[in-house]
XYZ file of C-alpha atoms in Angstrom:
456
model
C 11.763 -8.877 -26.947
C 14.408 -10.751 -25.036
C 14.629 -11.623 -21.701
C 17.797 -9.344 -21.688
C 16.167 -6.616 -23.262
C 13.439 -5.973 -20.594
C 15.595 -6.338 -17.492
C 17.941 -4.111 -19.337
C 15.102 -1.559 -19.928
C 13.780 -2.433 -15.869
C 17.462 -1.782 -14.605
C 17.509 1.425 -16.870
C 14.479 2.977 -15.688
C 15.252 1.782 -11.919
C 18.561 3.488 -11.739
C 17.373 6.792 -12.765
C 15.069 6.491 -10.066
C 18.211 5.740 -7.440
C 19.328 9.019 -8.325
C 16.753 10.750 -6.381
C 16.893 8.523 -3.498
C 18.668 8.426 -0.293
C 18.512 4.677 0.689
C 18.412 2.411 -1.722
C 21.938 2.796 -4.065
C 21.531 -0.794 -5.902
C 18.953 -2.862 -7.214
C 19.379 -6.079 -9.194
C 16.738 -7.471 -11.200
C 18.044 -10.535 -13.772
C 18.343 -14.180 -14.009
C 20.332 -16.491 -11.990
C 21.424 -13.439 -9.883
C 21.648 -15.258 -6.451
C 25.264 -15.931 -7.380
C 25.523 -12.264 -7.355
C 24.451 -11.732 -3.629
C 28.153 -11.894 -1.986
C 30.074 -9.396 -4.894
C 26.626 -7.092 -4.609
C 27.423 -7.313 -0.486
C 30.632 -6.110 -0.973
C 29.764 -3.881 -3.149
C 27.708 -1.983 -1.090
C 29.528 -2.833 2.526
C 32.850 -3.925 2.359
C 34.937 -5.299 5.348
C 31.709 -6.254 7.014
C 30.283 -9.169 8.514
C 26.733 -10.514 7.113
C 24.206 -12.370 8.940
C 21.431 -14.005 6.816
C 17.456 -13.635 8.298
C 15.236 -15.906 6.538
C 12.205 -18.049 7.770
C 12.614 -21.898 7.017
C 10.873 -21.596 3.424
C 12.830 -18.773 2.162
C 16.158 -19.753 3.789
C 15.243 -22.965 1.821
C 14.434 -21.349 -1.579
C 17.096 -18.489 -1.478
C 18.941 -18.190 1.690
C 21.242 -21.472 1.411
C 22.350 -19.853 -2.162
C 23.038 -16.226 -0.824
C 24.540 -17.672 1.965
C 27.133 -19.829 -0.167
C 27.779 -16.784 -2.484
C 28.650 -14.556 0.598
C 31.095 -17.297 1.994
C 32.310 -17.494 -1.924
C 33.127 -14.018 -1.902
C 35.341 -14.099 1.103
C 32.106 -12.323 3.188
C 32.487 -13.271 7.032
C 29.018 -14.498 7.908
C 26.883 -15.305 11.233
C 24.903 -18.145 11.843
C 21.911 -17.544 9.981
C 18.629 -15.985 11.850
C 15.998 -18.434 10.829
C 12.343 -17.868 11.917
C 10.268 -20.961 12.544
C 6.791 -19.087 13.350
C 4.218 -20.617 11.715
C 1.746 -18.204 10.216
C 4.183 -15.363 10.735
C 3.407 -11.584 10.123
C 5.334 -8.816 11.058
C 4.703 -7.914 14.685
C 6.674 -6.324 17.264
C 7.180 -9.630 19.223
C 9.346 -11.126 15.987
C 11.146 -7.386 16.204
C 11.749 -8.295 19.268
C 13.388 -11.921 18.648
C 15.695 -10.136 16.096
C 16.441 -6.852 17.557
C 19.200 -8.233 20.273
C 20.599 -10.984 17.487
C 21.732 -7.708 15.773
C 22.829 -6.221 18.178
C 25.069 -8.681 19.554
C 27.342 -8.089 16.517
C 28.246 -5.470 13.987
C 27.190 -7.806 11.353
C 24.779 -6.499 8.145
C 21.076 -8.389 7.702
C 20.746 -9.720 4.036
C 16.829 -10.244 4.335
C 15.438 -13.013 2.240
C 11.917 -12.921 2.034
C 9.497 -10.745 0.983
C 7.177 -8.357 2.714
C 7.055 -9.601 5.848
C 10.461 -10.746 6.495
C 11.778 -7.533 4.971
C 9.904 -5.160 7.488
C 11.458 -7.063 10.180
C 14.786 -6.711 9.223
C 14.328 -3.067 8.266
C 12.889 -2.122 11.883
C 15.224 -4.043 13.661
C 18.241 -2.806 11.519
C 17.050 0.994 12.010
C 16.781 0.119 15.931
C 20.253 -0.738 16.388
C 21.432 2.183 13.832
C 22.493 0.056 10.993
C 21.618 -0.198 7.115
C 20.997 -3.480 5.491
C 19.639 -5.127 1.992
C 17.096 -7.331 0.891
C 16.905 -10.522 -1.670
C 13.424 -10.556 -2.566
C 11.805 -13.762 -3.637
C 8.034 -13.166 -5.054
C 7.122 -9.908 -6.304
C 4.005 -9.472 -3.712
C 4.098 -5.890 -2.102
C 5.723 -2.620 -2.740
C 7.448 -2.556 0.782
C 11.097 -3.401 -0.980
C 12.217 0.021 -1.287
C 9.789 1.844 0.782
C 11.030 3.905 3.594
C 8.959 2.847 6.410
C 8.054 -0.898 8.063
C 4.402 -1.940 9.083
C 4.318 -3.820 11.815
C 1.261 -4.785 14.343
C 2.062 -3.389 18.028
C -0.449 -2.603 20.441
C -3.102 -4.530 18.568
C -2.467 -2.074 15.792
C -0.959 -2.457 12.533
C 1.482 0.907 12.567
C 4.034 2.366 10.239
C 7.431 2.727 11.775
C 9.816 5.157 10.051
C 12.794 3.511 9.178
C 14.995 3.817 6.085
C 14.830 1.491 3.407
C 17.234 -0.824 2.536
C 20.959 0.089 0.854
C 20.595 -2.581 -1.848
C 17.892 -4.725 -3.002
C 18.722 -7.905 -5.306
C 15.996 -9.804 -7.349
C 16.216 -13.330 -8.447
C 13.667 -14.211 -11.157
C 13.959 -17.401 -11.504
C 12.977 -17.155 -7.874
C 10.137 -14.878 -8.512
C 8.884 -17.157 -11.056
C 9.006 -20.179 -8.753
C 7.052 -18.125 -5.820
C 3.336 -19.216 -5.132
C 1.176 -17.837 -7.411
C -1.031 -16.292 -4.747
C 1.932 -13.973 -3.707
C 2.830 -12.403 -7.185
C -0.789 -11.816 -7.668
C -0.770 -10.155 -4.392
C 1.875 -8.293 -5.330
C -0.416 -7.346 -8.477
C -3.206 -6.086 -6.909
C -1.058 -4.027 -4.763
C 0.020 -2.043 -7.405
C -3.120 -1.926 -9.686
C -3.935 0.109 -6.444
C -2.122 3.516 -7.037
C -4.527 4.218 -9.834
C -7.216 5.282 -7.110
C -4.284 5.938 -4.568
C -3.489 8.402 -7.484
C -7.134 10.038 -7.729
C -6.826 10.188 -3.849
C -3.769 12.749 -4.155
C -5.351 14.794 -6.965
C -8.122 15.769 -4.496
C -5.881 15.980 -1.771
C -3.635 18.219 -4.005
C -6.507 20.397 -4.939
C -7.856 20.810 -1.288
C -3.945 21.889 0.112
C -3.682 18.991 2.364
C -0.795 16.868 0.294
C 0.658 18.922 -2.880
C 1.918 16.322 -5.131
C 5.129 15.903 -5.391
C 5.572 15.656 -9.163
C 8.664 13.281 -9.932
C 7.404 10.956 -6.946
C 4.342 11.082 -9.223
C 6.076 10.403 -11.962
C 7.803 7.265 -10.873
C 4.465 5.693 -9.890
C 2.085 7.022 -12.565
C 4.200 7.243 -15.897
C 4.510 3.607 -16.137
C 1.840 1.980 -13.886
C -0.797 1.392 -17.003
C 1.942 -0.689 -18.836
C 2.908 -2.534 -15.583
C -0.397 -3.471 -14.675
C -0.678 -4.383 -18.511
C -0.639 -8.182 -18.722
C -2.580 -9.630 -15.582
C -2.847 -13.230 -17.613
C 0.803 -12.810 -17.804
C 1.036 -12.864 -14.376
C -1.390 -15.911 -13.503
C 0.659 -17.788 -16.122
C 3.937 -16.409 -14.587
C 5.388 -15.088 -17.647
C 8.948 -13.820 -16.691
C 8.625 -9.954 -18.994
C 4.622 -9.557 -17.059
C 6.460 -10.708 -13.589
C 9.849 -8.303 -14.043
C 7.591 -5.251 -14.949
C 5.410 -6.123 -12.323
C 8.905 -5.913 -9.779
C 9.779 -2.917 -11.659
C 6.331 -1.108 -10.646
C 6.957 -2.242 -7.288
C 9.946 -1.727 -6.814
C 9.318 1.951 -8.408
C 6.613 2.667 -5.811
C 8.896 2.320 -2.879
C 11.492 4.182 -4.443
C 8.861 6.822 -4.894
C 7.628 6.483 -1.206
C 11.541 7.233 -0.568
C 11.596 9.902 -2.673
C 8.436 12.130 -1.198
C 8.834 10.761 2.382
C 5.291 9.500 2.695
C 3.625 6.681 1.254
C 0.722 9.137 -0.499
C 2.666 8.387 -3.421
C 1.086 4.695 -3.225
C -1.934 4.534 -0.798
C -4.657 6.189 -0.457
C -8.372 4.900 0.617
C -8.357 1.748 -0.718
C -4.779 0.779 1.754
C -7.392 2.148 4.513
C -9.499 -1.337 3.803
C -6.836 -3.523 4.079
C -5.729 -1.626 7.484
C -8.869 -2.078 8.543
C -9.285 -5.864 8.145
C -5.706 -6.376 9.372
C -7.068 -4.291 12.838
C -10.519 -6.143 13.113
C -7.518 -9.261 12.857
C -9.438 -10.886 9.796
C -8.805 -14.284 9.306
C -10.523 -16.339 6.378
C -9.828 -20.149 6.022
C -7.595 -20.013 9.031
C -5.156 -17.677 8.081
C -5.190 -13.756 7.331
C -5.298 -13.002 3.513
C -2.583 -10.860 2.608
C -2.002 -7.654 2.190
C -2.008 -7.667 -1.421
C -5.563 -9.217 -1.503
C -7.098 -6.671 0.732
C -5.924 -3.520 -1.461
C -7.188 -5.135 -4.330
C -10.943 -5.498 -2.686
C -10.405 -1.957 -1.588
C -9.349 -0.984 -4.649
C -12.605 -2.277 -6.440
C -14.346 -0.757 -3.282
C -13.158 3.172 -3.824
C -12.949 2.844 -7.887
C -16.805 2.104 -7.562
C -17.579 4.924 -4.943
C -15.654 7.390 -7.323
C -17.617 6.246 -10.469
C -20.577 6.889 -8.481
C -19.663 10.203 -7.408
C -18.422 11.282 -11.097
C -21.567 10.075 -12.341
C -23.957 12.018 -10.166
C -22.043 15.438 -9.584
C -22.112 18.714 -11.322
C -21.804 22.018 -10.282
C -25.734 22.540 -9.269
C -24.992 19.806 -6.872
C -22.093 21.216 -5.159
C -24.393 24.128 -4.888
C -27.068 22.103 -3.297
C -24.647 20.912 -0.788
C -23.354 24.523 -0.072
C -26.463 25.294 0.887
C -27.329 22.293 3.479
C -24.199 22.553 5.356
C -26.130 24.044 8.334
C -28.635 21.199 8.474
C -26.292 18.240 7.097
C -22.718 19.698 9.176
C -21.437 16.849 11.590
C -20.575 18.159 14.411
C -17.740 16.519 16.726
C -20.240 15.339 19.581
C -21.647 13.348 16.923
C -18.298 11.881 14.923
C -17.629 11.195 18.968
C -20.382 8.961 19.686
C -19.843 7.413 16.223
C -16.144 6.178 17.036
C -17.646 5.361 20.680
C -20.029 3.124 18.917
C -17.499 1.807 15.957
C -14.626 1.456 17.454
C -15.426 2.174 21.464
C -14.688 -1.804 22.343
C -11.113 -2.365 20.456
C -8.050 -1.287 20.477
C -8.296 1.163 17.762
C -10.509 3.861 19.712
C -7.961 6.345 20.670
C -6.565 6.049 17.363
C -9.303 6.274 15.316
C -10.253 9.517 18.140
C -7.397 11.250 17.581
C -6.848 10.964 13.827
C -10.525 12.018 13.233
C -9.676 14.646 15.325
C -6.796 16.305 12.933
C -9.242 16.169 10.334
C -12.478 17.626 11.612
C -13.021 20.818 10.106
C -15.385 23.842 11.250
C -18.531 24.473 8.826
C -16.241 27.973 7.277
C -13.613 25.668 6.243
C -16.203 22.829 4.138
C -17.578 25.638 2.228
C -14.159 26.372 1.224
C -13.823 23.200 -0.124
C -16.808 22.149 -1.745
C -16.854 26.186 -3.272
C -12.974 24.664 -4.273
C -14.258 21.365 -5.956
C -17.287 23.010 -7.457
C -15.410 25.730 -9.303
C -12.700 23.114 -10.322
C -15.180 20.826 -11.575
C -14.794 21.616 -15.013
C -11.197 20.674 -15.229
C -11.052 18.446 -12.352
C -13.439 15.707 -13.367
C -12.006 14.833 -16.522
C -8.855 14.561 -14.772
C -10.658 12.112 -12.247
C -11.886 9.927 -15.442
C -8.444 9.960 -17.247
C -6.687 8.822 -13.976
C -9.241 6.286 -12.736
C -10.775 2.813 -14.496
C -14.044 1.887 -14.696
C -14.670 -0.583 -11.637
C -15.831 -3.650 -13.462
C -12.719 -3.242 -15.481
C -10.685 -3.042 -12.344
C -12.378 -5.687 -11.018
C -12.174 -8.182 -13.852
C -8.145 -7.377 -14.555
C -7.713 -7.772 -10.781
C -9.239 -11.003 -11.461
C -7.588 -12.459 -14.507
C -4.591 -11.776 -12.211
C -5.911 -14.445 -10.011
C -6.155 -12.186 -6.698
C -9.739 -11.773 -5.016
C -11.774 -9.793 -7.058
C -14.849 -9.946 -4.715
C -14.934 -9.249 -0.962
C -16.100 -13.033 -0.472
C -12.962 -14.419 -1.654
C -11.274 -13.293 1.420
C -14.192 -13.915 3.829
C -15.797 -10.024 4.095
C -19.655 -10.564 3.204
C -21.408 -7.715 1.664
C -22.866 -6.234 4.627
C -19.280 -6.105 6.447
C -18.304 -4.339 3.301
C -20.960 -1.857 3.600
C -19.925 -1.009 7.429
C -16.424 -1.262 6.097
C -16.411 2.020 4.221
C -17.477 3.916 6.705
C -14.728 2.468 9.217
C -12.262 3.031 6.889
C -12.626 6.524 6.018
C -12.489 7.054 10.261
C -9.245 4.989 10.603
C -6.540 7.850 9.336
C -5.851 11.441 9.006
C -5.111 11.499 4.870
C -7.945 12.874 2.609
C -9.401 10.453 0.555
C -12.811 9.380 -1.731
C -13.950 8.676 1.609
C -13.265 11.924 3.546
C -14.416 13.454 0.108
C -17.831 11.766 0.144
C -18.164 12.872 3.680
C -17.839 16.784 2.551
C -20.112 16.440 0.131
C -22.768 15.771 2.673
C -24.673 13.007 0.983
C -22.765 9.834 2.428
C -26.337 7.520 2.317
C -26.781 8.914 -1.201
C -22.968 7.672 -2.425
C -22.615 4.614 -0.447
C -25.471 3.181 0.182
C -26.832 2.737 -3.565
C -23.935 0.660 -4.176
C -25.474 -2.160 -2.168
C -28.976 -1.661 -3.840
C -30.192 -3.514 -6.375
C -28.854 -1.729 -9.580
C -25.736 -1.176 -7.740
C -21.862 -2.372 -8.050
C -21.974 -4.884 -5.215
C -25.643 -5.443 -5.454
């Protein structure tokens, strides 16, 4: 197969997506495509003015090209918006730098980064009530096309609703020249809707988030084949790298599509959240995004092999039974989050989304009577969707990205702790809040750390 052939089968599969989307009406994936970035401009918003917002190594890499293809397609531009922070993540401070540049003038952002230049300029375009597009270089997150921006404030890492951009161009010869850290990143990120995926099943099944089917569709048709070649992507083989933008690029348009980001997280995201509140730093920097999901991904795939393993319906029984001795009641959750969280920034957070999701002992039996008498149908379903961990964990590491939780600084007690912090950090049913129901959280978690066990 050609190079033409699979972006031609990428761009065909991509635009049918657009059709069900409200924000994104162009994407370009190809080769040389830079000298595309002032006709696609105009393309999408004609007559206007363009300001380019970069940081110094992607203005470098990209945003000198984009910038001469605006001017060579008669584009009125700004003086570039070049960060300088070293170490820069999306936080509200940056939004902050940018927010007034924009709205000085009527002029359009052209982002040119990746994920965390491309939340600023979607949070800071939606603030001053204006669209703009993105020229991604590395194919490290699924943020692209996603309708929302995550960006720390308060302490907090938060999702800000915001739409995504109008029209996002790819340069693969970029993408190919990115660090190889970041496309790997951008690997692991996606490897992670196959548990995000058995997250919404049980979600589904318990009423809490019916799945959308075509949003589930646009992730989960494809994802095994884009996830396909992880030596591909350590070697930086251009068809592995434009599937592997494709499947990102897919998963925001899905995220677009449903309105929530089920369609791509699910416990294993609630790691990485996690980490990025405790303000984990490893080496002297905070591992990515990317590298997070793809510990938490090894993290919940395990938990949910354990789980498969050891249920049938004589256990759900079992726990029917003990709900009066085993039922946490909210005095105790209380004094847990007082005790977890009680000293940080995250407490009345973590209070009130454990709140929303504290049921009543009525309302448990419901759903483990749901999940027993579904068990037939609904583990085998589990099994097709899910991979065995060690399987996850060794294609996660052929990809290059961390495949254990030392590679990015979190020993194996942290870990431990780390599920249980996780599953209190947000209101969206999980493995986690699932292994709470059943009642036997010690019994799930805990042998995974014994000797025997996944992480042992």
């Amino acid at each position: 197969m050609s190079s033409q052939d699979f972006y031609r089968e990428t761009a065909e599969r991509v635009e049918k997506a657009l059709q069900l989307c409200d924000d994104t009406q162009a994407v370009v994936v190809g080769e040389q495509t830079l000298a595309q970035v002032g006709s696609f401009f105009t393309q999408l918003f004609p007559q206007s003015k363009a300001v380019i917002v970069a940081d110094e190594t992607t203005y470098a890499l990209a945003g000198e090209q984009a910038l001469a293809s605006l001017r060579a397609s008669g584009v009125e531009v700004e003086e570039p918006y070049i960060y300088s922070e070293p170490k820069m993540h999306a936080e509200m401070r940056l939004v902050d730098m940018l927010k007034p540049r924009l709205a000085q003038t009527d002029a359009i952002a052209v982002a040119v980064g990746s994920g965390t230049i491309n939340d600023l300029c979607k949070y800071s375009s939606s603030l001053v009530e204006r669209s703009y597009m993105v020229v991604g270089t590395a194919a490290s997150m699924d943020g692209y096309a996603s309708f929302g921006a995550s960006i720390e404030y308060n302490e907090c890492k938060q999702t800000f609703s915001c739409p995504a951009p109008k029209g996002i161009l790819i340069d693969m010869d970029v993408v190919c020249k990115a660090p190889l850290k970041m496309n790997a990143a951008g690997f692991a990120d996606l490897i992670a809707k196959i548990p995000a995926g058995a997250d919404w099943i049980i979600a589904d099944l318990l009423g809490t988030e019916p799945i959308d089917q075509v949003a589930w569709g646009l992730v989960q048709d494809s994802l095994r084949d884009w996830v396909a070649d992880p030596k591909g992507i350590a070697a930086g083989d251009r068809k592995a790298l434009t599937f592997l933008i494709e499947g990102l690029i897919m998963s925001g348009l899905a995220m677009q599509k449903a309105k929530t980001s089920r369609t791509a997280s699910g416990a294993e995201h609630q790691f990485s959240h996690l980490w990025d509140n405790q303000h984990h730093t490893y080496q002297g920097e905070a591992p990515s995004h990317g590298f997070k999901v793809g510990v938490g991904t090894i993290a919940t795939s395990a938990l949910y092999e354990r789980i498969l393993a050891y249920w049938t319906e004589k256990t759900f029984d079992d726990a029917i039974a003990a709900i009066p001795q085993n039922f946490r009641t909210w005095d105790t959750i209380e004094r847990e989050l007082e005790e977890n969280f009680g000293t940080s920034g995250l407490y009345d957070t973590v209070k009130r989304e454990c709140l929303k999701k504290f049921v009543e002992p009525s309302e448990l039996e419901r759903r483990l009577k749901l999940f027993r008498d579904s068990w037939h149908d609904l583990k085998p379903r589990l099994q097709k969707q899910l991979m065995p961990a060690k399987e996850i964990q060794q294609v996660i590491h052929d990809s290059t990205a961390p495949s254990t939780p030392e590679e990015i600084g979190i020993d194996r007690q942290r870990l431990h702790k780390s599920y249980q912090l996780a599953q209190q950090l947000r209101y969206r049913y999980n493995v986690l809040d699932w292994t709470r129901d059943l009642g036997q959280w010690a019994q799930m978690v805990d042998p995974l750390f014994q000797p025997g066990g996944f992480w042992a």
